[in-house]
GROMACS .gro file of C-alpha atoms in nm:
model
  472
    1MET     CA    1   0.000   0.000   0.000
    2THR     CA    2   0.139   0.341  -0.094
    3SER     CA    3   0.188   0.616   0.164
    4THR     CA    4  -0.103   0.808   0.009
    5ALA     CA    5  -0.331   0.507   0.029
    6GLN     CA    6  -0.219   0.445   0.387
    7ALA     CA    7  -0.298   0.804   0.480
    8GLN     CA    8  -0.640   0.776   0.319
    9ALA     CA    9  -0.713   0.451   0.500
   10SER     CA   10  -0.593   0.600   0.828
   11GLY     CA   11  -0.814   0.903   0.771
   12ALA     CA   12  -1.115   0.678   0.719
   13ARG     CA   13  -1.042   0.490   1.039
   14THR     CA   14  -1.012   0.806   1.249
   15ALA     CA   15  -1.284   1.008   1.077
   16HIS     CA   16  -1.528   1.179   1.311
   17PRO     CA   17  -1.860   1.283   1.154
   18GLU     CA   18  -1.988   1.634   1.225
   19HIS     CA   19  -2.333   1.497   1.308
   20LEU     CA   20  -2.255   1.212   1.545
   21GLY     CA   21  -2.606   1.238   1.688
   22HIS     CA   22  -2.745   1.152   1.343
   23VAL     CA   23  -2.518   0.848   1.322
   24ILE     CA   24  -2.633   0.734   1.666
   25PHE     CA   25  -2.996   0.775   1.554
   26ILE     CA   26  -2.930   0.561   1.244
   27THR     CA   27  -2.766   0.291   1.458
   28ALA     CA   28  -3.042   0.297   1.721
   29ALA     CA   29  -3.309   0.270   1.450
   30ALA     CA   30  -3.136  -0.035   1.300
   31ALA     CA   31  -3.095  -0.184   1.647
   32MET     CA   32  -3.475  -0.177   1.689
   33GLY     CA   33  -3.457  -0.511   1.511
   34GLY     CA   34  -3.249  -0.635   1.805
   35PHE     CA   35  -3.509  -0.493   2.046
   36LEU     CA   36  -3.780  -0.691   1.867
   37PHE     CA   37  -3.552  -0.995   1.866
   38GLY     CA   38  -3.530  -0.978   2.246
   39TYR     CA   39  -3.894  -0.880   2.294
   40ASP     CA   40  -4.039  -1.157   2.078
   41SER     CA   41  -3.802  -1.417   2.224
   42SER     CA   42  -3.913  -1.339   2.578
   43VAL     CA   43  -4.277  -1.227   2.554
   44ILE     CA   44  -4.400  -1.587   2.529
   45ASN     CA   45  -4.285  -1.630   2.890
   46GLY     CA   46  -4.603  -1.457   3.006
   47ALA     CA   47  -4.835  -1.677   2.805
   48VAL     CA   48  -4.704  -2.030   2.867
   49GLU     CA   49  -4.940  -2.134   3.148
   50ALA     CA   50  -5.243  -1.968   2.987
   51ILE     CA   51  -5.177  -2.151   2.658
   52ARG     CA   52  -5.145  -2.478   2.848
   53ASP     CA   53  -5.478  -2.415   3.022
   54ARG     CA   54  -5.673  -2.279   2.723
   55TYR     CA   55  -5.578  -2.557   2.482
   56ASP     CA   56  -5.546  -2.829   2.748
   57VAL     CA   57  -5.209  -2.956   2.624
   58GLY     CA   58  -4.934  -3.150   2.798
   59SER     CA   59  -4.580  -3.033   2.852
   60ALA     CA   60  -4.440  -3.197   2.537
   61ALA     CA   61  -4.692  -3.034   2.300
   62LEU     CA   62  -4.662  -2.702   2.482
   63ALA     CA   63  -4.285  -2.710   2.445
   64GLN     CA   64  -4.312  -2.759   2.070
   65VAL     CA   65  -4.536  -2.452   2.037
   66ILE     CA   66  -4.286  -2.246   2.236
   67ALA     CA   67  -3.981  -2.383   2.054
   68ILE     CA   68  -4.123  -2.389   1.701
   69ALA     CA   69  -4.038  -2.022   1.655
   70LEU     CA   70  -3.674  -2.130   1.644
   71ILE     CA   71  -3.739  -2.312   1.316
   72GLY     CA   72  -3.847  -1.981   1.168
   73CYS     CA   73  -3.539  -1.818   1.324
   74ALA     CA   74  -3.308  -2.063   1.150
   75ILE     CA   75  -3.476  -2.013   0.812
   76GLY     CA   76  -3.479  -1.634   0.849
   77ALA     CA   77  -3.113  -1.620   0.949
   78ALA     CA   78  -3.013  -1.850   0.662
   79THR     CA   79  -3.192  -1.646   0.395
   80ALA     CA   80  -3.153  -1.288   0.524
   81GLY     CA   81  -2.808  -1.237   0.376
   82ARG     CA   82  -2.914  -1.327   0.023
   83ILE     CA   83  -3.232  -1.121   0.050
   84ALA     CA   84  -3.034  -0.819   0.172
   85ASP     CA   85  -2.780  -0.853  -0.109
   86ARG     CA   86  -3.059  -0.861  -0.368
   87ILE     CA   87  -3.298  -0.590  -0.246
   88GLY     CA   88  -3.096  -0.397   0.011
   89ARG     CA   89  -3.064  -0.381   0.387
   90ILE     CA   90  -3.347  -0.132   0.438
   91ARG     CA   91  -3.602  -0.334   0.237
   92CYS     CA   92  -3.499  -0.640   0.436
   93MET     CA   93  -3.568  -0.452   0.761
   94GLN     CA   94  -3.908  -0.346   0.629
   95ILE     CA   95  -3.998  -0.705   0.542
   96ALA     CA   96  -3.897  -0.811   0.894
   97ALA     CA   97  -4.109  -0.529   1.043
   98VAL     CA   98  -4.414  -0.641   0.843
   99LEU     CA   99  -4.362  -1.004   0.950
  100PHE     CA  100  -4.321  -0.896   1.314
  101THR     CA  101  -4.646  -0.700   1.293
  102VAL     CA  102  -4.844  -0.977   1.124
  103SER     CA  103  -4.706  -1.232   1.369
  104ALA     CA  104  -4.807  -1.020   1.668
  105VAL     CA  105  -5.165  -0.985   1.542
  106GLY     CA  106  -5.193  -1.353   1.448
  107SER     CA  107  -5.045  -1.470   1.780
  108ALA     CA  108  -5.289  -1.250   1.971
  109LEU     CA  109  -5.592  -1.386   1.784
  110PRO     CA  110  -5.531  -1.759   1.730
  111PHE     CA  111  -5.830  -1.987   1.670
  112ALA     CA  112  -5.637  -2.309   1.740
  113LEU     CA  113  -5.307  -2.426   1.881
  114TRP     CA  114  -5.164  -2.502   1.538
  115ASP     CA  115  -5.260  -2.150   1.428
  116LEU     CA  116  -5.064  -2.003   1.718
  117ALA     CA  117  -4.769  -2.223   1.625
  118PHE     CA  118  -4.784  -2.096   1.266
  119TRP     CA  119  -4.766  -1.733   1.373
  120ARG     CA  120  -4.478  -1.822   1.606
  121VAL     CA  121  -4.288  -1.951   1.302
  122VAL     CA  122  -4.361  -1.628   1.110
  123GLY     CA  123  -4.233  -1.423   1.404
  124GLY     CA  124  -3.930  -1.650   1.426
  125PHE     CA  125  -3.849  -1.587   1.060
  126ALA     CA  126  -3.851  -1.213   1.134
  127ILE     CA  127  -3.624  -1.269   1.436
  128GLY     CA  128  -3.380  -1.462   1.221
  129MET     CA  129  -3.371  -1.182   0.964
  130ALA     CA  130  -3.325  -0.915   1.231
  131SER     CA  131  -3.045  -1.112   1.397
  132VAL     CA  132  -2.844  -1.101   1.074
  133ILE     CA  133  -2.939  -0.770   0.913
  134GLY     CA  134  -2.910  -0.544   1.218
  135PRO     CA  135  -2.542  -0.613   1.298
  136ALA     CA  136  -2.447  -0.622   0.929
  137TYR     CA  137  -2.611  -0.285   0.856
  138ILE     CA  138  -2.462  -0.120   1.165
  139ALA     CA  139  -2.112  -0.246   1.076
  140GLU     CA  140  -2.149  -0.111   0.721
  141VAL     CA  141  -2.283   0.232   0.822
  142ALA     CA  142  -2.090   0.305   1.142
  143PRO     CA  143  -1.776   0.523   1.111
  144PRO     CA  144  -1.466   0.307   1.165
  145ALA     CA  145  -1.364   0.512   1.471
  146TYR     CA  146  -1.696   0.427   1.640
  147ARG     CA  147  -1.773   0.083   1.496
  148GLY     CA  148  -1.708  -0.117   1.813
  149ARG     CA  149  -1.924   0.102   2.036
  150LEU     CA  150  -2.204   0.138   1.784
  151GLY     CA  151  -2.193  -0.233   1.708
  152SER     CA  152  -2.273  -0.304   2.073
  153PHE     CA  153  -2.611  -0.133   2.026
  154GLN     CA  154  -2.752  -0.457   1.881
  155GLN     CA  155  -2.676  -0.670   2.188
  156ALA     CA  156  -2.787  -0.390   2.421
  157ALA     CA  157  -3.115  -0.363   2.228
  158ILE     CA  158  -3.174  -0.739   2.261
  159VAL     CA  159  -3.138  -0.742   2.640
  160ILE     CA  160  -3.345  -0.425   2.674
  161GLY     CA  161  -3.615  -0.588   2.458
  162ILE     CA  162  -3.617  -0.888   2.693
  163ALA     CA  163  -3.650  -0.662   2.998
  164VAL     CA  164  -3.927  -0.446   2.848
  165SER     CA  165  -4.130  -0.751   2.745
  166GLN     CA  166  -4.115  -0.883   3.102
  167LEU     CA  167  -4.215  -0.544   3.242
  168VAL     CA  168  -4.505  -0.511   2.999
  169ASN     CA  169  -4.621  -0.865   3.078
  170TRP     CA  170  -4.613  -0.784   3.449
  171GLY     CA  171  -4.816  -0.467   3.394
  172ILE     CA  172  -5.076  -0.649   3.182
  173LEU     CA  173  -5.104  -0.930   3.437
  174ASN     CA  174  -5.166  -0.682   3.717
  175ALA     CA  175  -5.427  -0.504   3.504
  176ALA     CA  176  -5.599  -0.843   3.466
  177ASP     CA  177  -5.599  -0.897   3.846
  178GLY     CA  178  -5.317  -1.153   3.830
  179ASP     CA  179  -5.501  -1.391   3.594
  180GLN     CA  180  -5.323  -1.475   3.268
  181ARG     CA  181  -5.661  -1.566   3.122
  182GLY     CA  182  -5.839  -1.267   3.274
  183GLU     CA  183  -6.031  -1.045   3.033
  184LEU     CA  184  -5.861  -0.728   2.916
  185MET     CA  185  -5.979  -0.514   2.623
  186GLY     CA  186  -6.204  -0.797   2.508
  187LEU     CA  187  -5.920  -1.050   2.499
  188GLU     CA  188  -5.749  -1.275   2.750
  189ALA     CA  189  -5.446  -1.118   2.919
  190TRP     CA  190  -5.197  -1.351   2.748
  191GLN     CA  191  -5.335  -1.252   2.407
  192VAL     CA  192  -5.281  -0.886   2.489
  193MET     CA  193  -4.922  -0.966   2.590
  194LEU     CA  194  -4.851  -1.119   2.250
  195GLY     CA  195  -5.041  -0.847   2.063
  196VAL     CA  196  -4.858  -0.555   2.223
  197MET     CA  197  -4.556  -0.633   2.006
  198VAL     CA  198  -4.743  -0.457   1.725
  199VAL     CA  199  -4.627  -0.125   1.875
  200PRO     CA  200  -4.247  -0.174   1.852
  201ALA     CA  201  -4.291  -0.364   1.523
  202VAL     CA  202  -4.468  -0.070   1.359
  203LEU     CA  203  -4.211   0.171   1.509
  204TYR     CA  204  -3.931  -0.040   1.359
  205GLY     CA  205  -4.097  -0.024   1.020
  206LEU     CA  206  -4.144   0.354   1.038
  207LEU     CA  207  -3.785   0.412   1.148
  208SER     CA  208  -3.659   0.207   0.854
  209PHE     CA  209  -3.797   0.479   0.624
  210ALA     CA  210  -3.596   0.743   0.812
  211ILE     CA  211  -3.250   0.591   0.774
  212PRO     CA  212  -3.028   0.560   0.464
  213GLU     CA  213  -2.935   0.249   0.273
  214SER     CA  214  -2.595   0.094   0.342
  215PRO     CA  215  -2.319   0.256   0.130
  216ARG     CA  216  -2.173  -0.090   0.074
  217TYR     CA  217  -2.496  -0.213  -0.083
  218LEU     CA  218  -2.535   0.103  -0.292
  219ILE     CA  219  -2.183   0.062  -0.429
  220SER     CA  220  -2.254  -0.304  -0.509
  221VAL     CA  221  -2.548  -0.197  -0.730
  222GLY     CA  222  -2.363   0.093  -0.895
  223LYS     CA  223  -2.521   0.385  -0.704
  224HIS     CA  224  -2.191   0.552  -0.626
  225GLU     CA  225  -2.316   0.910  -0.593
  226ARG     CA  226  -2.576   0.819  -0.329
  227ALA     CA  227  -2.310   0.612  -0.148
  228ARG     CA  228  -2.081   0.918  -0.138
  229GLN     CA  229  -2.361   1.129   0.013
  230ILE     CA  230  -2.424   0.877   0.290
  231LEU     CA  231  -2.051   0.829   0.359
  232SER     CA  232  -2.023   1.207   0.395
  233GLU     CA  233  -2.309   1.203   0.648
  234VAL     CA  234  -2.176   0.919   0.861
  235GLU     CA  235  -1.799   0.958   0.832
  236GLY     CA  236  -1.761   1.335   0.791
  237SER     CA  237  -1.700   1.570   0.501
  238GLU     CA  238  -1.322   1.569   0.557
  239VAL     CA  239  -1.295   1.210   0.435
  240ASP     CA  240  -1.176   1.158   0.077
  241LEU     CA  241  -1.504   1.011  -0.049
  242ASP     CA  242  -1.363   0.887  -0.379
  243ALA     CA  243  -1.088   0.703  -0.190
  244ARG     CA  244  -1.344   0.551   0.049
  245VAL     CA  245  -1.561   0.427  -0.238
  246THR     CA  246  -1.254   0.277  -0.404
  247GLU     CA  247  -1.148   0.117  -0.074
  248ILE     CA  248  -1.492  -0.042  -0.028
  249GLU     CA  249  -1.499  -0.165  -0.388
  250THR     CA  250  -1.150  -0.315  -0.352
  251GLY     CA  251  -1.245  -0.483  -0.026
  252MET     CA  252  -1.557  -0.634  -0.184
  253ARG     CA  253  -1.356  -0.772  -0.477
  254ARG     CA  254  -1.103  -0.929  -0.241
  255GLU     CA  255  -1.363  -1.104  -0.029
  256GLU     CA  256  -1.354  -1.476  -0.069
  257LYS     CA  257  -1.689  -1.652  -0.091
  258SER     CA  258  -1.649  -1.945   0.144
  259SER     CA  259  -1.857  -2.256   0.091
  260PHE     CA  260  -1.956  -2.553   0.303
  261LYS     CA  261  -1.696  -2.778   0.141
  262ASP     CA  262  -1.420  -2.542   0.263
  263LEU     CA  263  -1.507  -2.645   0.620
  264LEU     CA  264  -1.450  -3.015   0.561
  265GLY     CA  265  -1.132  -3.188   0.670
  266GLY     CA  266  -0.957  -3.325   0.975
  267SER     CA  267  -1.045  -3.641   1.165
  268PHE     CA  268  -1.410  -3.570   1.238
  269PHE     CA  269  -1.571  -3.437   0.920
  270PHE     CA  270  -1.517  -3.063   0.996
  271LYS     CA  271  -1.189  -2.883   1.046
  272PRO     CA  272  -1.094  -2.851   1.418
  273ILE     CA  273  -1.155  -2.473   1.426
  274VAL     CA  274  -1.513  -2.529   1.303
  275TRP     CA  275  -1.576  -2.776   1.585
  276VAL     CA  276  -1.451  -2.517   1.834
  277GLY     CA  277  -1.707  -2.270   1.698
  278ILE     CA  278  -1.982  -2.533   1.719
  279GLY     CA  279  -1.873  -2.614   2.075
  280LEU     CA  280  -1.892  -2.251   2.183
  281SER     CA  281  -2.243  -2.224   2.037
  282VAL     CA  282  -2.366  -2.546   2.197
  283PHE     CA  283  -2.223  -2.474   2.542
  284GLN     CA  284  -2.375  -2.125   2.532
  285GLN     CA  285  -2.721  -2.282   2.501
  286PHE     CA  286  -2.680  -2.607   2.698
  287VAL     CA  287  -2.632  -2.421   3.027
  288GLY     CA  288  -3.007  -2.354   3.000
  289ILE     CA  289  -3.003  -1.976   2.963
  290ASN     CA  290  -3.320  -1.961   2.755
  291VAL     CA  291  -3.514  -2.139   3.029
  292ALA     CA  292  -3.463  -1.816   3.226
  293PHE     CA  293  -3.635  -1.614   2.952
  294TYR     CA  294  -3.891  -1.855   2.804
  295TYR     CA  295  -4.010  -2.031   3.119
  296SER     CA  296  -3.908  -1.830   3.426
  297ALA     CA  297  -4.264  -1.723   3.516
  298THR     CA  298  -4.382  -2.083   3.483
  299LEU     CA  299  -4.085  -2.206   3.684
  300TRP     CA  300  -4.154  -1.974   3.978
  301GLN     CA  301  -4.525  -2.053   3.974
  302SER     CA  302  -4.446  -2.426   3.981
  303VAL     CA  303  -4.275  -2.384   4.318
  304GLY     CA  304  -4.554  -2.179   4.469
  305VAL     CA  305  -4.472  -1.819   4.377
  306ASP     CA  306  -4.774  -1.594   4.312
  307PRO     CA  307  -4.819  -1.524   3.936
  308SER     CA  308  -4.773  -1.146   3.975
  309ASP     CA  309  -4.457  -1.199   4.180
  310SER     CA  310  -4.328  -1.454   3.929
  311PHE     CA  311  -4.357  -1.198   3.650
  312PHE     CA  312  -4.180  -0.939   3.865
  313TYR     CA  313  -3.893  -1.182   3.931
  314SER     CA  314  -3.870  -1.242   3.556
  315PHE     CA  315  -3.836  -0.867   3.507
  316THR     CA  316  -3.562  -0.833   3.769
  317THR     CA  317  -3.377  -1.119   3.600
  318SER     CA  318  -3.389  -0.921   3.276
  319ILE     CA  319  -3.244  -0.614   3.450
  320ILE     CA  320  -2.958  -0.831   3.579
  321ASN     CA  321  -2.911  -0.948   3.219
  322ILE     CA  322  -2.868  -0.586   3.107
  323VAL     CA  323  -2.619  -0.515   3.388
  324GLY     CA  324  -2.414  -0.822   3.297
  325THR     CA  325  -2.413  -0.727   2.929
  326VAL     CA  326  -2.281  -0.379   3.011
  327ILE     CA  327  -2.006  -0.535   3.225
  328ALA     CA  328  -1.908  -0.760   2.934
  329MET     CA  329  -1.897  -0.467   2.693
  330ILE     CA  330  -1.662  -0.282   2.929
  331PHE     CA  331  -1.423  -0.570   2.996
  332VAL     CA  332  -1.423  -0.790   2.684
  333ASP     CA  333  -1.143  -0.582   2.524
  334ARG     CA  334  -0.961  -0.521   2.853
  335VAL     CA  335  -0.964  -0.861   3.023
  336GLY     CA  336  -0.989  -1.078   2.711
  337ARG     CA  337  -1.236  -1.336   2.583
  338ARG     CA  338  -1.101  -1.652   2.750
  339PRO     CA  339  -1.073  -1.510   3.104
  340LEU     CA  340  -1.426  -1.370   3.086
  341ALA     CA  341  -1.561  -1.704   2.960
  342ILE     CA  342  -1.392  -1.896   3.242
  343ILE     CA  343  -1.507  -1.648   3.509
  344GLY     CA  344  -1.860  -1.673   3.369
  345SER     CA  345  -1.854  -2.053   3.368
  346LEU     CA  346  -1.743  -2.067   3.732
  347GLY     CA  347  -2.020  -1.828   3.834
  348MET     CA  348  -2.279  -2.024   3.636
  349VAL     CA  349  -2.172  -2.351   3.798
  350ILE     CA  350  -2.229  -2.200   4.141
  351GLY     CA  351  -2.566  -2.047   4.050
  352LEU     CA  352  -2.698  -2.357   3.874
  353ALA     CA  353  -2.577  -2.594   4.146
  354LEU     CA  354  -2.753  -2.386   4.411
  355GLU     CA  355  -3.073  -2.389   4.204
  356ALA     CA  356  -3.050  -2.767   4.169
  357TRP     CA  357  -3.010  -2.798   4.547
  358ALA     CA  358  -3.300  -2.564   4.619
  359PHE     CA  359  -3.537  -2.740   4.379
  360SER     CA  360  -3.451  -3.079   4.531
  361SER     CA  361  -3.652  -2.988   4.840
  362ASN     CA  362  -4.003  -3.116   4.886
  363LEU     CA  363  -4.276  -2.857   4.846
  364VAL     CA  364  -4.467  -2.758   5.160
  365ASP     CA  365  -4.826  -2.656   5.079
  366GLY     CA  366  -4.722  -2.622   4.715
  367GLN     CA  367  -4.423  -2.397   4.796
  368LEU     CA  368  -4.051  -2.433   4.852
  369PRO     CA  369  -3.938  -2.392   5.215
  370ALA     CA  370  -3.838  -2.030   5.284
  371THR     CA  371  -3.462  -2.090   5.282
  372GLN     CA  372  -3.463  -2.290   4.961
  373GLY     CA  373  -3.699  -2.040   4.799
  374TRP     CA  374  -3.464  -1.750   4.864
  375VAL     CA  375  -3.161  -1.953   4.756
  376ALA     CA  376  -3.334  -2.046   4.430
  377LEU     CA  377  -3.427  -1.683   4.360
  378ILE     CA  378  -3.082  -1.542   4.434
  379ALA     CA  379  -2.905  -1.826   4.251
  380ALA     CA  380  -3.118  -1.767   3.939
  381HIS     CA  381  -3.006  -1.404   3.931
  382VAL     CA  382  -2.642  -1.505   3.991
  383PHE     CA  383  -2.660  -1.749   3.699
  384VAL     CA  384  -2.803  -1.489   3.459
  385LEU     CA  385  -2.550  -1.225   3.572
  386PHE     CA  386  -2.249  -1.449   3.510
  387PHE     CA  387  -2.389  -1.570   3.177
  388ALA     CA  388  -2.452  -1.215   3.058
  389LEU     CA  389  -2.108  -1.085   3.155
  390SER     CA  390  -1.937  -1.373   2.978
  391TRP     CA  391  -2.087  -1.626   2.737
  392GLY     CA  392  -2.376  -1.400   2.635
  393VAL     CA  393  -2.136  -1.156   2.466
  394VAL     CA  394  -1.805  -1.341   2.438
  395VAL     CA  395  -1.935  -1.619   2.213
  396TRP     CA  396  -2.066  -1.375   1.952
  397VAL     CA  397  -1.743  -1.174   1.965
  398MET     CA  398  -1.527  -1.485   1.925
  399LEU     CA  399  -1.736  -1.634   1.646
  400GLY     CA  400  -1.682  -1.313   1.451
  401GLU     CA  401  -1.305  -1.322   1.508
  402MET     CA  402  -1.178  -1.679   1.538
  403PHE     CA  403  -1.216  -1.816   1.185
  404PRO     CA  404  -0.968  -1.761   0.900
  405ASN     CA  405  -1.089  -1.514   0.636
  406ARG     CA  406  -1.146  -1.785   0.376
  407LEU     CA  407  -1.372  -1.982   0.613
  408ARG     CA  408  -1.542  -1.707   0.811
  409ALA     CA  409  -1.879  -1.674   0.638
  410ALA     CA  410  -1.947  -2.046   0.599
  411ALA     CA  411  -1.812  -2.133   0.946
  412LEU     CA  412  -2.027  -1.863   1.105
  413GLY     CA  413  -2.330  -2.011   0.931
  414VAL     CA  414  -2.259  -2.359   1.068
  415ALA     CA  415  -2.193  -2.224   1.421
  416ALA     CA  416  -2.513  -2.017   1.412
  417ALA     CA  417  -2.712  -2.319   1.292
  418ALA     CA  418  -2.567  -2.522   1.580
  419GLN     CA  419  -2.677  -2.250   1.819
  420TRP     CA  420  -3.037  -2.248   1.693
  421ILE     CA  421  -3.050  -2.629   1.713
  422ALA     CA  422  -2.911  -2.629   2.068
  423ASN     CA  423  -3.154  -2.351   2.161
  424TRP     CA  424  -3.443  -2.560   2.024
  425ALA     CA  425  -3.325  -2.872   2.213
  426ILE     CA  426  -3.320  -2.691   2.549
  427THR     CA  427  -3.645  -2.502   2.488
  428ALA     CA  428  -3.835  -2.809   2.370
  429SER     CA  429  -3.709  -3.040   2.643
  430PHE     CA  430  -3.742  -2.824   2.955
  431PRO     CA  431  -4.117  -2.866   3.030
  432SER     CA  432  -4.098  -3.246   3.013
  433LEU     CA  433  -3.771  -3.259   3.207
  434ALA     CA  434  -3.911  -3.024   3.473
  435ASP     CA  435  -4.223  -3.240   3.511
  436TRP     CA  436  -3.997  -3.543   3.556
  437ASN     CA  437  -3.739  -3.394   3.796
  438LEU     CA  438  -3.675  -3.019   3.815
  439SER     CA  439  -3.369  -3.054   4.038
  440PHE     CA  440  -3.199  -3.308   3.808
  441THR     CA  441  -3.274  -3.081   3.510
  442TYR     CA  442  -3.063  -2.813   3.674
  443VAL     CA  443  -2.795  -3.071   3.752
  444ILE     CA  444  -2.771  -3.134   3.376
  445TYR     CA  445  -2.726  -2.760   3.309
  446THR     CA  446  -2.465  -2.745   3.590
  447VAL     CA  447  -2.266  -3.028   3.429
  448PHE     CA  448  -2.256  -2.847   3.094
  449ALA     CA  449  -2.146  -2.523   3.265
  450ALA     CA  450  -1.867  -2.717   3.438
  451LEU     CA  451  -1.759  -2.892   3.115
  452SER     CA  452  -1.733  -2.555   2.939
  453ILE     CA  453  -1.430  -2.469   3.156
  454PRO     CA  454  -1.192  -2.744   3.032
  455PHE     CA  455  -1.331  -2.691   2.682
  456VAL     CA  456  -1.223  -2.324   2.686
  457LEU     CA  457  -0.888  -2.401   2.850
  458LYS     CA  458  -0.798  -2.675   2.601
  459PHE     CA  459  -0.951  -2.570   2.269
  460VAL     CA  460  -1.030  -2.195   2.266
  461LYS     CA  461  -0.752  -1.952   2.174
  462GLU     CA  462  -0.753  -1.589   2.286
  463THR     CA  463  -0.844  -1.347   2.004
  464LYS     CA  464  -0.806  -1.021   2.196
  465GLY     CA  465  -0.589  -0.770   2.012
  466LYS     CA  466  -0.529  -0.990   1.708
  467ARG     CA  467  -0.598  -0.885   1.352
  468LEU     CA  468  -0.848  -1.096   1.159
  469GLU     CA  469  -0.573  -1.181   0.914
  470GLU     CA  470  -0.380  -1.358   1.195
  471MET     CA  471  -0.653  -1.616   1.252
  472GLY     CA  472  -0.564  -1.954   1.112
   0.00000   0.00000   0.00000
């Protein structure tokens, strides 16, 4: 690279836009997809027991209705990239917003259990799209000097979406006098909970009309002048726009399109580095984190907690999730990925083991004894805190960094697919496992949290401070 080109590249990396507030607005608008991701993933928590009662279904069938959205997630995530490359990032967001809206209305007004399941799949497809498009758009629009901080908006939006959904559910339940099937606005309370998602879904759609298309996409379809205008807005007028357009074009030409066959090799079908990515994804889910967001209200009610209080505890868990995520954002570049993962695993082992002990007690008048009840509540919050400050963020960071350039896209796809499958396995199995033996269910999650420690120590390499080109 010539000295001129180096200076131009350095200028792009350190460029500070005059209207940073506008850039933050663009990022926040795109991150609304993450908010909906979190909201839709967690809102079902408030409807589980009401669905069981209304449709008179057992735990196995109920679990499939809850988990079936993950099938839509997998399909949406797998197809979002191609859709966005064909019609643009903004149009893709608008499609997701429409699907979110339609899913919210359909889920609120189901005429049968299979109908509810169908709308869950539609909503899942939108989640899958949002999980891919939001981070990609933010990375392509954010000024290089701010990319890391603005990129964190997506994860922050997800955990805020989870917390808001729990708070809204709690408010609706109280308005319905603590009865999930109580009448509210002509519907049952649980239907209102699912229908409220129309509000953020419509807001997401409206905001998508107020933000610009990605300069990278515009350049890919030959709209160079519009790309220059947007680059000027988000990176500042001092940047050499012609040089930036050339830099983006050059980068796009150099990108290698990885395929599934590139991942094959080694002793066990995939290359070792791919198995490490799959392992990170599977361990992230097999500690049972989504039980805390899909079933926490049901869990607390099963051990005698009042429904209104159970929803409040679910909300406080979501606040702890936000706190842990902020801690991870602060320390992931300071402490490193591996140390955070190990610290998180140790904390999760303690929290999960205490929950397993507490739930092993016999219920007295349908409730846990006072000591075990408090231990279970505190341990649940400890578990979520340590997950959020470690595996909740670290896995996504590492999956984006650990693969060689020529494998990255395809390997990320396989690791993400493994994560959705593991998520489905935990979500679909929990109700039946809990009916069988709740304490032993948490023992299983504790074992996986413990096994994640030697896995990280033996197979996971630190990626802090390394250039992507160094990964091999």
